[in-house]
One Martini backbone bead per residue (centre of mass of N, CA, C, O) as a GRO file, in nm:
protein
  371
    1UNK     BB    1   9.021  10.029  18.944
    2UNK     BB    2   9.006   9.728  18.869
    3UNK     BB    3   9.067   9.530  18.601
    4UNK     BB    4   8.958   9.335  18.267
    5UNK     BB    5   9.047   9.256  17.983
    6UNK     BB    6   8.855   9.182  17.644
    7UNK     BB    7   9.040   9.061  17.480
    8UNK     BB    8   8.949   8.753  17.541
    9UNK     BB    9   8.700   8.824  17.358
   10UNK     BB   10   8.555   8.802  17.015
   11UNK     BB   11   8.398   9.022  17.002
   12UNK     BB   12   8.297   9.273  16.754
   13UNK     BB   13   8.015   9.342  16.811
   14UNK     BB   14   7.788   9.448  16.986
   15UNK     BB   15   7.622   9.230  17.060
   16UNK     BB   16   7.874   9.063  17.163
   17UNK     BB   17   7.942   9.246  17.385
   18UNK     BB   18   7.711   9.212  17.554
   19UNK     BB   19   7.712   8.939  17.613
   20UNK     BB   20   7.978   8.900  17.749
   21UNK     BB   21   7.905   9.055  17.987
   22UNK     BB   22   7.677   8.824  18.088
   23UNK     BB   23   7.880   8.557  18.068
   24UNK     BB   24   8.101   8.719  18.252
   25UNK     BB   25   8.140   9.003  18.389
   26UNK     BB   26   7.860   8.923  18.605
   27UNK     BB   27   8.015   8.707  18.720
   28UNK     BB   28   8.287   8.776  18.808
   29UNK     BB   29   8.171   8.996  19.016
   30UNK     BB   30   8.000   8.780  19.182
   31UNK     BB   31   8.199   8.620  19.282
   32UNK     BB   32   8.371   8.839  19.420
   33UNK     BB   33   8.171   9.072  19.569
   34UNK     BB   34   8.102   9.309  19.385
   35UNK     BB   35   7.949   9.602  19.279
   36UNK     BB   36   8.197   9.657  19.117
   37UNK     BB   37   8.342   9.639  18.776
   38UNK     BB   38   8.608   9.658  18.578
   39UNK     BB   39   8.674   9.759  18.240
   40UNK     BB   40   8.902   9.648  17.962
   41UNK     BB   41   8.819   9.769  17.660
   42UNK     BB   42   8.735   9.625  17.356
   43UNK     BB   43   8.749   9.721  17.005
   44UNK     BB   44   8.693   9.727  16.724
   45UNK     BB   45   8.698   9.926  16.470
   46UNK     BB   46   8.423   9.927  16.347
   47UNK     BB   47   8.285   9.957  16.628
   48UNK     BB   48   8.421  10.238  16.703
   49UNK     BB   49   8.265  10.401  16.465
   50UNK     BB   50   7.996  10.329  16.478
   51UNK     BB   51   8.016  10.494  16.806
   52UNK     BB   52   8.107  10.772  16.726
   53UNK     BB   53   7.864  10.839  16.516
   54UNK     BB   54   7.613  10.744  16.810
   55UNK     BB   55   7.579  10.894  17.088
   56UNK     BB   56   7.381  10.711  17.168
   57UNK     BB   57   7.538  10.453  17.101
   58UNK     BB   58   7.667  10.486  17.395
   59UNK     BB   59   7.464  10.543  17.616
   60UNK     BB   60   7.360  10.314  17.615
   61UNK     BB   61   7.569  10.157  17.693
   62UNK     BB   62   7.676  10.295  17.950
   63UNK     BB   63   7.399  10.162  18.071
   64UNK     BB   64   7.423   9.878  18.032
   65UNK     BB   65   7.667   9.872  18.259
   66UNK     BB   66   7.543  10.009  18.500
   67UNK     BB   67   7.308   9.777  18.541
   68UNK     BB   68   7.582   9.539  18.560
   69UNK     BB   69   7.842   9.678  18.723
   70UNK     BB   70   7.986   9.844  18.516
   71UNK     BB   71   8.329   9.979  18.454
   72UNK     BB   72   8.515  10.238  18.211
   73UNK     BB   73   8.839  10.361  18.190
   74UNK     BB   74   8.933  10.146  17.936
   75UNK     BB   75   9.107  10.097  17.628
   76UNK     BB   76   9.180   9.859  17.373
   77UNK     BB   77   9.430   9.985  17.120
   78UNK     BB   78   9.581   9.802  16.966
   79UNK     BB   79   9.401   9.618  16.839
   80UNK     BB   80   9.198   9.600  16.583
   81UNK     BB   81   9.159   9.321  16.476
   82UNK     BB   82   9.121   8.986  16.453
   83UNK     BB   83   9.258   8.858  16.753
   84UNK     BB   84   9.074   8.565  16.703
   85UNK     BB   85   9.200   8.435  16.507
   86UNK     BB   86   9.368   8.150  16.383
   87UNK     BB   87   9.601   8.393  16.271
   88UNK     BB   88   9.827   8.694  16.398
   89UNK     BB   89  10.070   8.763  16.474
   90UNK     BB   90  10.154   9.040  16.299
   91UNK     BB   91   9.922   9.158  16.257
   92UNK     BB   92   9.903   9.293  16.558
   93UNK     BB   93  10.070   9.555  16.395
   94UNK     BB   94   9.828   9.653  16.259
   95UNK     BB   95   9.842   9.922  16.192
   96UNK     BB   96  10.038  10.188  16.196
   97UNK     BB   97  10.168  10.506  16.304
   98UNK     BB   98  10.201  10.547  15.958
   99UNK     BB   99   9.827  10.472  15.956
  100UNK     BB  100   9.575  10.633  15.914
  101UNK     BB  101   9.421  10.355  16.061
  102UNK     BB  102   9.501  10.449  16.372
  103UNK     BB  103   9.400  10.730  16.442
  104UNK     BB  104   9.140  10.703  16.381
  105UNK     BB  105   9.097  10.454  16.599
  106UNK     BB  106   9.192  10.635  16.835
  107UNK     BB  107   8.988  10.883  16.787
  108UNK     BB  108   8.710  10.673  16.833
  109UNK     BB  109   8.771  10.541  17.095
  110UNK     BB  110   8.775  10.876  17.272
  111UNK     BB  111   8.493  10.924  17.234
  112UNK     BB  112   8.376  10.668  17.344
  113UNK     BB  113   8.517  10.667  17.628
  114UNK     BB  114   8.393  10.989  17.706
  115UNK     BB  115   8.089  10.802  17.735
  116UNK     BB  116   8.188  10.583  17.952
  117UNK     BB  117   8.203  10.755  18.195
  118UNK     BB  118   8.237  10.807  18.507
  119UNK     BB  119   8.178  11.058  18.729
  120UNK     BB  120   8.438  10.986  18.895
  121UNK     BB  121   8.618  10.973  18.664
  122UNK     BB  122   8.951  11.128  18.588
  123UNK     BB  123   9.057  10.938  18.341
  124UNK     BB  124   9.102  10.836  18.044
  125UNK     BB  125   9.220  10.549  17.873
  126UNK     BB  126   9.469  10.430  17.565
  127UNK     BB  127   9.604  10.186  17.416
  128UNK     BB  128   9.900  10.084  17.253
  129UNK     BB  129  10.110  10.080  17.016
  130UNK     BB  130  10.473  10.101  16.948
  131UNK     BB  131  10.417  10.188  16.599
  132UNK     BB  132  10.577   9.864  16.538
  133UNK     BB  133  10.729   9.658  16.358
  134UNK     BB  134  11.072   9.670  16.307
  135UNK     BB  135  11.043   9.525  16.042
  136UNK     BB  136  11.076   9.819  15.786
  137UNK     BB  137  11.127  10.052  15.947
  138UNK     BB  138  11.157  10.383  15.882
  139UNK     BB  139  11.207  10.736  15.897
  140UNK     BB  140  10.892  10.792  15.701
  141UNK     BB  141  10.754  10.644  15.945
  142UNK     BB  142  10.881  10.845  16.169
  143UNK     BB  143  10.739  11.110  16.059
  144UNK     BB  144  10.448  11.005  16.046
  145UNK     BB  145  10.416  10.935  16.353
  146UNK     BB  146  10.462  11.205  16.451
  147UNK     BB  147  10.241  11.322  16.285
  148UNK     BB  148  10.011  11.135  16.469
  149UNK     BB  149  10.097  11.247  16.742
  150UNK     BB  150   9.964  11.536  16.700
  151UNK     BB  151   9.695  11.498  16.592
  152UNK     BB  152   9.605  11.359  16.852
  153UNK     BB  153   9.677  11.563  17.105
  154UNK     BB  154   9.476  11.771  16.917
  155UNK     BB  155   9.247  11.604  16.996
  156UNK     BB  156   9.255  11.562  17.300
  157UNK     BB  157   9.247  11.846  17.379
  158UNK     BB  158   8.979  11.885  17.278
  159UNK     BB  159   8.799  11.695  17.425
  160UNK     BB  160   8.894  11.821  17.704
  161UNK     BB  161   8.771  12.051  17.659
  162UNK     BB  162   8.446  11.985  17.567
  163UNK     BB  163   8.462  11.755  17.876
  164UNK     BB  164   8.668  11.806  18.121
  165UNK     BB  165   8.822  11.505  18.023
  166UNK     BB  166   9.068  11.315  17.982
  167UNK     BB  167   9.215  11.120  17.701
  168UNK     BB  168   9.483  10.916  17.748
  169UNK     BB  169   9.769  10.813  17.594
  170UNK     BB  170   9.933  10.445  17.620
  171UNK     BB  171  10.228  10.319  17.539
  172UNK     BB  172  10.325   9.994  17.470
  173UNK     BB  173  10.555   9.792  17.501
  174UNK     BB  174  10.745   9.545  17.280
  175UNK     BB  175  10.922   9.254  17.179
  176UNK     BB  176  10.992   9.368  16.855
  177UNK     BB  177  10.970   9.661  16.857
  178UNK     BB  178  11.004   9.978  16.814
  179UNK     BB  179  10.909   9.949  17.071
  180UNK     BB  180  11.070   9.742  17.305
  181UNK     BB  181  11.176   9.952  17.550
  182UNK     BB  182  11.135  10.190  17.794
  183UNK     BB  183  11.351  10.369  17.672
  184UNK     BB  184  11.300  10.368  17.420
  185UNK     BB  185  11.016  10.514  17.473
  186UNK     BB  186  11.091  10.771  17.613
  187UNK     BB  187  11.271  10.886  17.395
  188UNK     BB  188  11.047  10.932  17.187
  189UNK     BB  189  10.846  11.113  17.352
  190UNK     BB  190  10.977  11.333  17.506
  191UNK     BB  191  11.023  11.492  17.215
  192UNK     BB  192  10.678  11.458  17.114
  193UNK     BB  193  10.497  11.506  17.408
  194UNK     BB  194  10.231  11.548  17.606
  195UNK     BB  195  10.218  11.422  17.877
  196UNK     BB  196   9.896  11.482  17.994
  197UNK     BB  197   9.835  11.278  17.733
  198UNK     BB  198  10.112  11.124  17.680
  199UNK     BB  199  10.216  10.794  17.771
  200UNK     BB  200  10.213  10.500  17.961
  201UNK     BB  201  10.201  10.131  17.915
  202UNK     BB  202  10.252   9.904  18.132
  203UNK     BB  203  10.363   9.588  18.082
  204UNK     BB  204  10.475   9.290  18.290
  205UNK     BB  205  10.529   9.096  18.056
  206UNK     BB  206  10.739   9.254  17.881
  207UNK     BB  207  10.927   9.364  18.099
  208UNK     BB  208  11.016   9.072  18.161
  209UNK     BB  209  11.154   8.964  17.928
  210UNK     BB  210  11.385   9.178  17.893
  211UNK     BB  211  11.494   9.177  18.235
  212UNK     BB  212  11.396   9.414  18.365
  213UNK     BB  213  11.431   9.632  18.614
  214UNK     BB  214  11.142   9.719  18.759
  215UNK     BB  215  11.268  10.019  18.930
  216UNK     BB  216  11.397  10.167  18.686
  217UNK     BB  217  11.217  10.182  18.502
  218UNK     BB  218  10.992  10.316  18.643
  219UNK     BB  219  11.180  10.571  18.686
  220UNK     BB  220  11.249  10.638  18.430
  221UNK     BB  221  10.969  10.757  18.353
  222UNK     BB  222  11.017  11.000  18.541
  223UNK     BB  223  11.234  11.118  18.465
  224UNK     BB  224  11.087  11.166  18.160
  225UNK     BB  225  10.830  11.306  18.252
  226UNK     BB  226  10.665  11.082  18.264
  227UNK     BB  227  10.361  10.849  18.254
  228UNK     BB  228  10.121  10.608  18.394
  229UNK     BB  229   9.826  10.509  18.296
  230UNK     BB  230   9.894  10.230  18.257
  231UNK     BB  231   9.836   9.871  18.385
  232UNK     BB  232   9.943   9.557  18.250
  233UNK     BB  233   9.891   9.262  18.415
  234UNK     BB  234  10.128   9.019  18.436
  235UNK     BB  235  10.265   8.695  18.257
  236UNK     BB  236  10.580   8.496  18.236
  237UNK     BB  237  10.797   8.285  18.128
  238UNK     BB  238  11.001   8.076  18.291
  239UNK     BB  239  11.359   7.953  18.174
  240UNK     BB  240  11.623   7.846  18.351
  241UNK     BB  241  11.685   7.565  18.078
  242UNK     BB  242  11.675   7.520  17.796
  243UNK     BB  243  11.865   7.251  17.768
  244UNK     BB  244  11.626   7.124  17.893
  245UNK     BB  245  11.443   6.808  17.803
  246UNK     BB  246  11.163   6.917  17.982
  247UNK     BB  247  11.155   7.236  17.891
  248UNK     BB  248  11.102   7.206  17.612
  249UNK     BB  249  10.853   7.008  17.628
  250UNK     BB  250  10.693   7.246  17.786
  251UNK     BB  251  10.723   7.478  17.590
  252UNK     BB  252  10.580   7.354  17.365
  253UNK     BB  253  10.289   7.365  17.438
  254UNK     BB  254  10.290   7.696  17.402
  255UNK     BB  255  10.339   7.634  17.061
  256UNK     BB  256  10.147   7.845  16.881
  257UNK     BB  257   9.948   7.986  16.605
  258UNK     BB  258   9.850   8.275  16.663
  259UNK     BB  259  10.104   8.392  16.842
  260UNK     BB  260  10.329   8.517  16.944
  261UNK     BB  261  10.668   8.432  17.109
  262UNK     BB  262  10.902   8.628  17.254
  263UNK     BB  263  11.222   8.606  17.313
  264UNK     BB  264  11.480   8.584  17.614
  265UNK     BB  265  11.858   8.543  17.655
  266UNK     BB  266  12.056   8.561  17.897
  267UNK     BB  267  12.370   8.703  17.899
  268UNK     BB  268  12.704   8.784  17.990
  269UNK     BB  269  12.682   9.054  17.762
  270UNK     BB  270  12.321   8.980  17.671
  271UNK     BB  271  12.051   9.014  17.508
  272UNK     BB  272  11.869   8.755  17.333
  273UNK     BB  273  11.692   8.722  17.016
  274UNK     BB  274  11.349   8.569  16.945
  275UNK     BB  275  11.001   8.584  16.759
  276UNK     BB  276  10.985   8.264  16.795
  277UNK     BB  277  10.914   7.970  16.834
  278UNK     BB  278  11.166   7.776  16.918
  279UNK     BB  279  11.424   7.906  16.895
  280UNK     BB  280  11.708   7.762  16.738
  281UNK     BB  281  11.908   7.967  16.777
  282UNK     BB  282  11.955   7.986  17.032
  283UNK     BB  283  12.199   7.849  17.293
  284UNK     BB  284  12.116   7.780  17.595
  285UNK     BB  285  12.298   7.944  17.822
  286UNK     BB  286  12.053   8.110  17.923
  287UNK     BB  287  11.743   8.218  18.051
  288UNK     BB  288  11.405   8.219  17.940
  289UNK     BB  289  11.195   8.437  17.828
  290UNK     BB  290  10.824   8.457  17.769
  291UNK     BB  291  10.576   8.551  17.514
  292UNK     BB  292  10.315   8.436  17.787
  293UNK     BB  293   9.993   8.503  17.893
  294UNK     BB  294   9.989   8.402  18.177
  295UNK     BB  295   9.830   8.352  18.429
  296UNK     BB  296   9.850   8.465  18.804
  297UNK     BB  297   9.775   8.162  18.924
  298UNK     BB  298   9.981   8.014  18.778
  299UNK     BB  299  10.156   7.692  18.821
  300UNK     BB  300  10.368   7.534  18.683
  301UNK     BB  301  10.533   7.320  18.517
  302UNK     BB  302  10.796   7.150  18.607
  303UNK     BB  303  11.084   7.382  18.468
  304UNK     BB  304  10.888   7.622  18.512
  305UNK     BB  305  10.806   7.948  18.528
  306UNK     BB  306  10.698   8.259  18.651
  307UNK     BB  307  10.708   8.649  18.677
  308UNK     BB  308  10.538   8.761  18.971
  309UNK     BB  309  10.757   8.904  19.060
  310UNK     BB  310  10.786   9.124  18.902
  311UNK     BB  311  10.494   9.217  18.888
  312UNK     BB  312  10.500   9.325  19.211
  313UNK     BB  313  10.738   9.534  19.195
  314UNK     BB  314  10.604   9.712  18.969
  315UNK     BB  315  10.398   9.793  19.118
  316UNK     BB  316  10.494   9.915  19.349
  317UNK     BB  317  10.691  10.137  19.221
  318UNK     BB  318  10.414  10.284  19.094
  319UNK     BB  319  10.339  10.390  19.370
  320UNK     BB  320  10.573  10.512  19.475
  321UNK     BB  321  10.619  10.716  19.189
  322UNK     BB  322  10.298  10.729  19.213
  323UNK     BB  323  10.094  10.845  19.413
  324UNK     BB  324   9.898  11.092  19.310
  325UNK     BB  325   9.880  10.928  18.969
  326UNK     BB  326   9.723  10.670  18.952
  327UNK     BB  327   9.667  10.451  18.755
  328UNK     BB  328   9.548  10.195  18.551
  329UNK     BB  329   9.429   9.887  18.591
  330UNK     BB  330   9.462   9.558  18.433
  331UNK     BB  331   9.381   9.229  18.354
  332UNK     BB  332   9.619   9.075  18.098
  333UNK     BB  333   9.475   8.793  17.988
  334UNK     BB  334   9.421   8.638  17.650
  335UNK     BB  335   9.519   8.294  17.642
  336UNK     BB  336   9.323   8.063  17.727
  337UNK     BB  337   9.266   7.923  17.416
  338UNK     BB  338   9.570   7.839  17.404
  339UNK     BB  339   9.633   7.697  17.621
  340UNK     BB  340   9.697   7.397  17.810
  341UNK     BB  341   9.494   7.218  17.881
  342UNK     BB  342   9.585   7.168  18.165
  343UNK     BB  343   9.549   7.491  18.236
  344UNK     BB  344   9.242   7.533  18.155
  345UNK     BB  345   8.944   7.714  18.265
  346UNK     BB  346   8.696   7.842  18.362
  347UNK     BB  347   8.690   8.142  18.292
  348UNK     BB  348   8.538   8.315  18.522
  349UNK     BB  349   8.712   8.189  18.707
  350UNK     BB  350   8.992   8.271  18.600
  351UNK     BB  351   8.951   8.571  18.610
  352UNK     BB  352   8.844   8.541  18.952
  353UNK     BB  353   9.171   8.473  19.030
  354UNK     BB  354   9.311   8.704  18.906
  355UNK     BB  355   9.240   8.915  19.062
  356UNK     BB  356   9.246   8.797  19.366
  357UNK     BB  357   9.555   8.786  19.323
  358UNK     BB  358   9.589   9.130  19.285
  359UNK     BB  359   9.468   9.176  19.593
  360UNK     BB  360   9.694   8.966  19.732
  361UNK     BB  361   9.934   9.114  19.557
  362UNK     BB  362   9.846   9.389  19.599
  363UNK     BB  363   9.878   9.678  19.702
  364UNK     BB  364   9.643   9.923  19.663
  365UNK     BB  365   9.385   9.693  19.600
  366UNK     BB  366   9.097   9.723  19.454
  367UNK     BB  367   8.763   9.622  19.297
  368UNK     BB  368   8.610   9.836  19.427
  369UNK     BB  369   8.615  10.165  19.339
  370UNK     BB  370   8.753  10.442  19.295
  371UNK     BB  371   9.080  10.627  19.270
   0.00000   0.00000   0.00000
């Protein structure tokens, strides 16, 4: 079941999910003309332990769910809290995985996610970060985070014995992380992980930032023995030109306060990167991905461009790959209030746009029914 991540709604206690249900998700499934529609749940750290601690409000939320034709095959554990502050940028790699209320939140998660899946459903995802940030990230940190990819694994083994069904840890690498491209994250995992339990989540925007091969990333991660619980459908920046002072004038205006913006220009020898823009070290002598979840039917302002070619390819060959592990799938454009005026238009609309998109742009997927 395609779905869309509600991390784009800043409602962090139950009150507001139920209400952001009502205002998007059951319009968007409507205009969709879907009989149900998928959602990939945010939940902020402290309404997850409130849930994890009520197990009558989860049977309840579920059924709020079932009502309104929604269904939830997973949780976004990235984002601890305040997602959708005034400003977030590095605040949302905290806690790291380092550091115990990461566990805590991410077994939280796990619990809430068991109670909300449909009987049909074969396998509960939780996305997660990359274990932090990479500057300051030390080896006794690095030794913390493998401490508590045990307690997770076996705290999900325990969750699968006594539910019948898998919820299992999908780690997203990102640009500027201690795992920053899929290479790094195999590498990390496959020597401390059971693949049943943890494994990846592909996000097509950050894959694109890095210049990565769409076709080798994607097999690289069967090669090391793991597997893609998760992908979330995105999009980033293309600038051709950055020396262009029209490409300039256009990229600043994605330049905002809330989000970090990580950059990544190819280079002769290297991919060159800074942490966010404007990005004034970087040489501009070859082309820039830029780390800004753009809308995936959205087509920018010339002399910019977007990655949904990377987008299409990632997708095919995820299905080539796992052919019969089909992963979640998600549209995470969560950016759509901090983008350029001219580019917003009503959530409902543009949520029902992206969707759209990937049903027509992406074969093996579908709107309504499980797979």
């Amino acid at each position: 079941m395609l779905s869309y991540c509600t991390n784009v709604h800043p409602a962090e206690d139950l009150r507001g999910v139920l209400a952001q249900f009502d205002r998007y998700a059951v319009p968007v499934r409507e205009r969709l003309g879907a009989d149900r529609l998928g959602l990939g749940l945010w939940l902020a750290a402290d309404l997850a332990r409130e849930l994890a601690e009520d197990p009558a409000a989860v049977k309840s939320l579920r059924a709020e769910l079932l009502a309104r034709g929604l269904s939830v095959l997973s949780l976004n554990a990235f984002p601890h809290r305040g997602f959708h502050d005034e400003v977030v940028k590095h605040s949302v790699y905290r806690p790291t995985w380092a550091e115990p209320a990461r566990l805590r939140y991410t077994e939280d998660c796990a619990v809430v996610l068991s109670g909300l899946l449909d009987d049909d459903v074969e396998f509960g995802s939780i996305s997660t970060l990359p274990l932090g940030w990479r500057t300051g990230w030390t080896a006794v940190d690095d030794d913390r985070a493998t401490a508590a990819f045990e307690d997770a694994q076996e705290f999900l083994a325990d969750l699968r014995d006594r539910t019948g069904r898998p919820i299992c840890l999908a780690v997203e690498p990102e640009p500027g992380c201690v795992l920053d491209e899929l290479p790094d994250t195999t590498r990390w995992l496959r020597a401390r992980v059971d693949p049943d339990l943890v494994g990846l989540c592909l996000d097509t925007c950050h894959l694109a930032v890095g210049f990565a091969e769409p076709e080798r990333a994607v097999s690289g991660i069967a090669e090391a023995g793991l597997r893609v619980f998760k992908v979330q459908i995105s999009a980033a920046l293309h600038v051709a030109d950055p020396a262009d002072p029209a490409a300039g004038a256009a990229l600043a205006e994605f330049a905002e306060a809330r989000y970090l913006h990580q950059v990544r220009e190819l280079g002769a020898d290297r991919v060159r990167f800074a942490d966010d823009l404007p990005a004034p070290d970087l040489p501009r002598r070859g082309p820039w991905r830029v780390h800004v979840h753009v809308p995936l039917h959205l087509v920018p302002d010339g002399p910019l461009a977007t990655t949904t070619e990377v987008t299409r390819r990632a997708l095919a060959e995820v299905d080539r790959v796992f052919p019969d592990r089909p992963p979640h799938r998600e549209v995470e454009t969560y950016t759509w209030s901090v983008l350029p005026n001219r580019h917003r238009q009503d959530l409902v609309r543009g949520i029902a746009a992206e969707l759209s998109w990937v049903r027509d742009n992406a074969l093996a997927m579908h709107i309504g029914g499980a797979r």
